[in-house]
Amino acid sequence: MPVEISLQLLEALHARWVVLLRSLSDTELQRTFIHPDSGVITVWQSIGVYAWHGRHHVAHLKMVR
């Protein structure tokens, strides 16, 4: 399967995340939950981790290209 397909899927997924995350209020972003590895974190912190993680994977895919 061409790497471009994976990159397009990630781009579409991230576009959906942007719509959802922009709809959250400050109160919702400060809600906490228990992450299996990190313990108690806020939604906002989770977004930061996901953003880094997503960029990390995209960089790997681009190297394969």
CSV table of N, CA and C in Angstrom, one decimal:
chain,number,residue,atom,x,y,z
A,1,MET,N,0.9,-1.2,0.0
A,1,MET,CA,0.0,0.0,0.0
A,1,MET,C,0.9,1.2,0.0
A,2,PRO,N,0.6,2.2,-0.9
A,2,PRO,CA,1.4,3.4,-0.9
A,2,PRO,C,1.3,4.2,0.4
A,3,VAL,N,2.4,4.8,0.8
A,3,VAL,CA,2.5,5.6,2.0
A,3,VAL,C,1.5,6.8,1.9
A,4,GLU,N,1.3,7.3,0.7
A,4,GLU,CA,0.5,8.5,0.6
A,4,GLU,C,-0.9,8.2,1.1
A,5,ILE,N,-1.4,7.0,1.0
A,5,ILE,CA,-2.7,6.6,1.5
A,5,ILE,C,-2.8,6.8,3.0
A,6,SER,N,-1.8,6.4,3.7
A,6,SER,CA,-1.7,6.5,5.1
A,6,SER,C,-1.6,8.0,5.5
A,7,LEU,N,-0.8,8.8,4.8
A,7,LEU,CA,-0.7,10.2,5.1
A,7,LEU,C,-2.1,10.9,4.8
A,8,GLN,N,-2.8,10.5,3.8
A,8,GLN,CA,-4.1,11.1,3.5
A,8,GLN,C,-5.1,10.7,4.6
A,9,LEU,N,-5.1,9.5,5.1
A,9,LEU,CA,-5.9,9.1,6.2
A,9,LEU,C,-5.6,9.9,7.5
A,10,LEU,N,-4.4,10.1,7.8
A,10,LEU,CA,-4.0,10.9,9.0
A,10,LEU,C,-4.4,12.3,8.8
A,11,GLU,N,-4.3,12.9,7.6
A,11,GLU,CA,-4.7,14.2,7.4
A,11,GLU,C,-6.2,14.4,7.6
A,12,ALA,N,-7.0,13.5,7.1
A,12,ALA,CA,-8.4,13.5,7.3
A,12,ALA,C,-8.8,13.3,8.7
A,13,LEU,N,-8.2,12.4,9.4
A,13,LEU,CA,-8.4,12.2,10.8
A,13,LEU,C,-8.1,13.4,11.6
A,14,HIS,N,-7.0,14.1,11.4
A,14,HIS,CA,-6.6,15.3,12.1
A,14,HIS,C,-7.6,16.4,11.8
A,15,ALA,N,-8.1,16.5,10.6
A,15,ALA,CA,-9.1,17.6,10.3
A,15,ALA,C,-10.3,17.4,11.1
A,16,ARG,N,-10.7,16.1,11.3
A,16,ARG,CA,-11.9,15.8,12.2
A,16,ARG,C,-11.6,16.2,13.6
A,17,TRP,N,-10.4,15.8,14.1
A,17,TRP,CA,-10.1,16.2,15.5
A,17,TRP,C,-10.1,17.7,15.7
A,18,VAL,N,-9.6,18.5,14.7
A,18,VAL,CA,-9.6,19.9,14.9
A,18,VAL,C,-11.1,20.4,15.1
A,19,VAL,N,-12.0,19.9,14.3
A,19,VAL,CA,-13.4,20.4,14.4
A,19,VAL,C,-13.9,20.0,15.8
A,20,LEU,N,-13.7,18.8,16.3
A,20,LEU,CA,-14.2,18.4,17.6
A,20,LEU,C,-13.5,19.2,18.7
A,21,LEU,N,-12.2,19.3,18.6
A,21,LEU,CA,-11.5,20.0,19.7
A,21,LEU,C,-11.8,21.5,19.8
A,22,ARG,N,-12.0,22.1,18.7
A,22,ARG,CA,-12.4,23.5,18.7
A,22,ARG,C,-13.7,23.8,19.3
A,23,SER,N,-14.5,22.7,19.4
A,23,SER,CA,-15.9,22.9,20.0
A,23,SER,C,-15.9,22.7,21.5
A,24,LEU,N,-14.8,22.3,22.1
A,24,LEU,CA,-14.7,22.1,23.5
A,24,LEU,C,-14.5,23.4,24.2
A,25,SER,N,-15.2,23.6,25.4
A,25,SER,CA,-15.1,24.8,26.2
A,25,SER,C,-13.8,24.6,27.1
A,26,ASP,N,-13.4,25.8,27.7
A,26,ASP,CA,-12.2,25.7,28.6
A,26,ASP,C,-12.5,24.7,29.7
A,27,THR,N,-13.7,24.7,30.2
A,27,THR,CA,-14.0,23.7,31.3
A,27,THR,C,-13.8,22.3,30.8
A,28,GLU,N,-14.3,22.0,29.6
A,28,GLU,CA,-14.1,20.6,29.1
A,28,GLU,C,-12.7,20.3,28.9
A,29,LEU,N,-11.9,21.2,28.4
A,29,LEU,CA,-10.5,21.0,28.2
A,29,LEU,C,-9.7,20.7,29.5
A,30,GLN,N,-10.2,21.2,30.6
A,30,GLN,CA,-9.6,21.0,31.9
A,30,GLN,C,-10.1,19.8,32.6
A,31,ARG,N,-11.0,19.1,32.1
A,31,ARG,CA,-11.5,17.8,32.7
A,31,ARG,C,-10.3,16.8,32.7
A,32,THR,N,-10.4,16.0,33.7
A,32,THR,CA,-9.3,15.0,33.9
A,32,THR,C,-9.8,13.6,33.6
A,33,PHE,N,-8.9,12.7,33.3
A,33,PHE,CA,-9.2,11.3,33.2
A,33,PHE,C,-7.9,10.5,33.5
A,34,ILE,N,-8.1,9.2,33.7
A,34,ILE,CA,-6.9,8.4,34.0
A,34,ILE,C,-6.3,7.8,32.7
A,35,HIS,N,-5.2,8.2,32.4
A,35,HIS,CA,-4.5,7.7,31.2
A,35,HIS,C,-3.7,6.4,31.7
A,36,PRO,N,-3.7,5.3,30.9
A,36,PRO,CA,-3.1,4.1,31.4
A,36,PRO,C,-1.6,4.2,31.7
A,37,ASP,N,-0.9,5.1,31.0
A,37,ASP,CA,0.5,5.2,31.3
A,37,ASP,C,0.9,6.4,32.1
A,38,SER,N,0.1,7.5,31.9
A,38,SER,CA,0.5,8.8,32.5
A,38,SER,C,-0.3,9.1,33.8
A,39,GLY,N,-1.3,8.3,34.1
A,39,GLY,CA,-2.1,8.6,35.3
A,39,GLY,C,-3.1,9.7,35.0
A,40,VAL,N,-3.4,10.6,36.0
A,40,VAL,CA,-4.4,11.6,35.9
A,40,VAL,C,-3.9,12.7,35.0
A,41,ILE,N,-4.5,13.0,33.9
A,41,ILE,CA,-4.2,14.1,33.0
A,41,ILE,C,-5.4,14.8,32.6
A,42,THR,N,-5.2,16.1,32.1
A,42,THR,CA,-6.4,16.8,31.6
A,42,THR,C,-6.5,16.5,30.1
A,43,VAL,N,-7.7,16.8,29.6
A,43,VAL,CA,-8.0,16.7,28.1
A,43,VAL,C,-6.9,17.5,27.4
A,44,TRP,N,-6.7,18.7,27.8
A,44,TRP,CA,-5.7,19.6,27.2
A,44,TRP,C,-4.3,19.0,27.1
A,45,GLN,N,-3.9,18.3,28.2
A,45,GLN,CA,-2.6,17.6,28.2
A,45,GLN,C,-2.6,16.5,27.2
A,46,SER,N,-3.7,15.8,27.2
A,46,SER,CA,-3.8,14.7,26.2
A,46,SER,C,-3.7,15.1,24.8
A,47,ILE,N,-4.3,16.3,24.5
A,47,ILE,CA,-4.2,16.8,23.1
A,47,ILE,C,-2.7,17.1,22.8
A,48,GLY,N,-2.0,17.7,23.8
A,48,GLY,CA,-0.6,18.0,23.5
A,48,GLY,C,0.2,16.7,23.2
A,49,VAL,N,0.0,15.7,24.0
A,49,VAL,CA,0.7,14.4,23.8
A,49,VAL,C,0.3,13.8,22.4
A,50,TYR,N,-1.0,13.9,22.1
A,50,TYR,CA,-1.4,13.3,20.8
A,50,TYR,C,-0.8,14.1,19.6
A,51,ALA,N,-0.7,15.5,19.8
A,51,ALA,CA,-0.1,16.3,18.7
A,51,ALA,C,1.3,15.9,18.5
A,52,TRP,N,2.1,15.7,19.6
A,52,TRP,CA,3.5,15.3,19.4
A,52,TRP,C,3.5,13.9,18.8
A,53,HIS,N,2.7,13.0,19.3
A,53,HIS,CA,2.7,11.6,18.8
A,53,HIS,C,2.4,11.5,17.3
A,54,GLY,N,1.4,12.3,17.0
A,54,GLY,CA,0.9,12.3,15.6
A,54,GLY,C,2.0,12.9,14.6
A,55,ARG,N,2.7,14.0,15.0
A,55,ARG,CA,3.8,14.5,14.2
A,55,ARG,C,4.9,13.5,14.1
A,56,HIS,N,5.2,12.8,15.2
A,56,HIS,CA,6.2,11.8,15.2
A,56,HIS,C,5.9,10.7,14.2
A,57,HIS,N,4.7,10.2,14.1
A,57,HIS,CA,4.3,9.2,13.2
A,57,HIS,C,4.3,9.7,11.7
A,58,VAL,N,3.9,10.9,11.5
A,58,VAL,CA,3.9,11.5,10.2
A,58,VAL,C,5.3,11.6,9.7
A,59,ALA,N,6.2,12.0,10.5
A,59,ALA,CA,7.6,12.1,10.1
A,59,ALA,C,8.2,10.7,9.7
A,60,HIS,N,7.8,9.7,10.4
A,60,HIS,CA,8.2,8.3,10.0
A,60,HIS,C,7.7,8.0,8.7
A,61,LEU,N,6.4,8.3,8.4
A,61,LEU,CA,5.8,7.9,7.1
A,61,LEU,C,6.5,8.7,6.0
A,62,LYS,N,6.8,10.0,6.3
A,62,LYS,CA,7.4,10.8,5.2
A,62,LYS,C,8.9,10.3,4.9
A,63,MET,N,9.5,9.7,5.9
A,63,MET,CA,10.9,9.1,5.7
A,63,MET,C,10.8,7.9,4.7
A,64,VAL,N,9.7,7.2,4.8
A,64,VAL,CA,9.5,6.0,4.0
A,64,VAL,C,9.2,6.4,2.6
A,65,ARG,N,8.6,7.5,2.4
A,65,ARG,CA,8.3,8.0,1.0
A,65,ARG,C,9.4,8.0,0.2
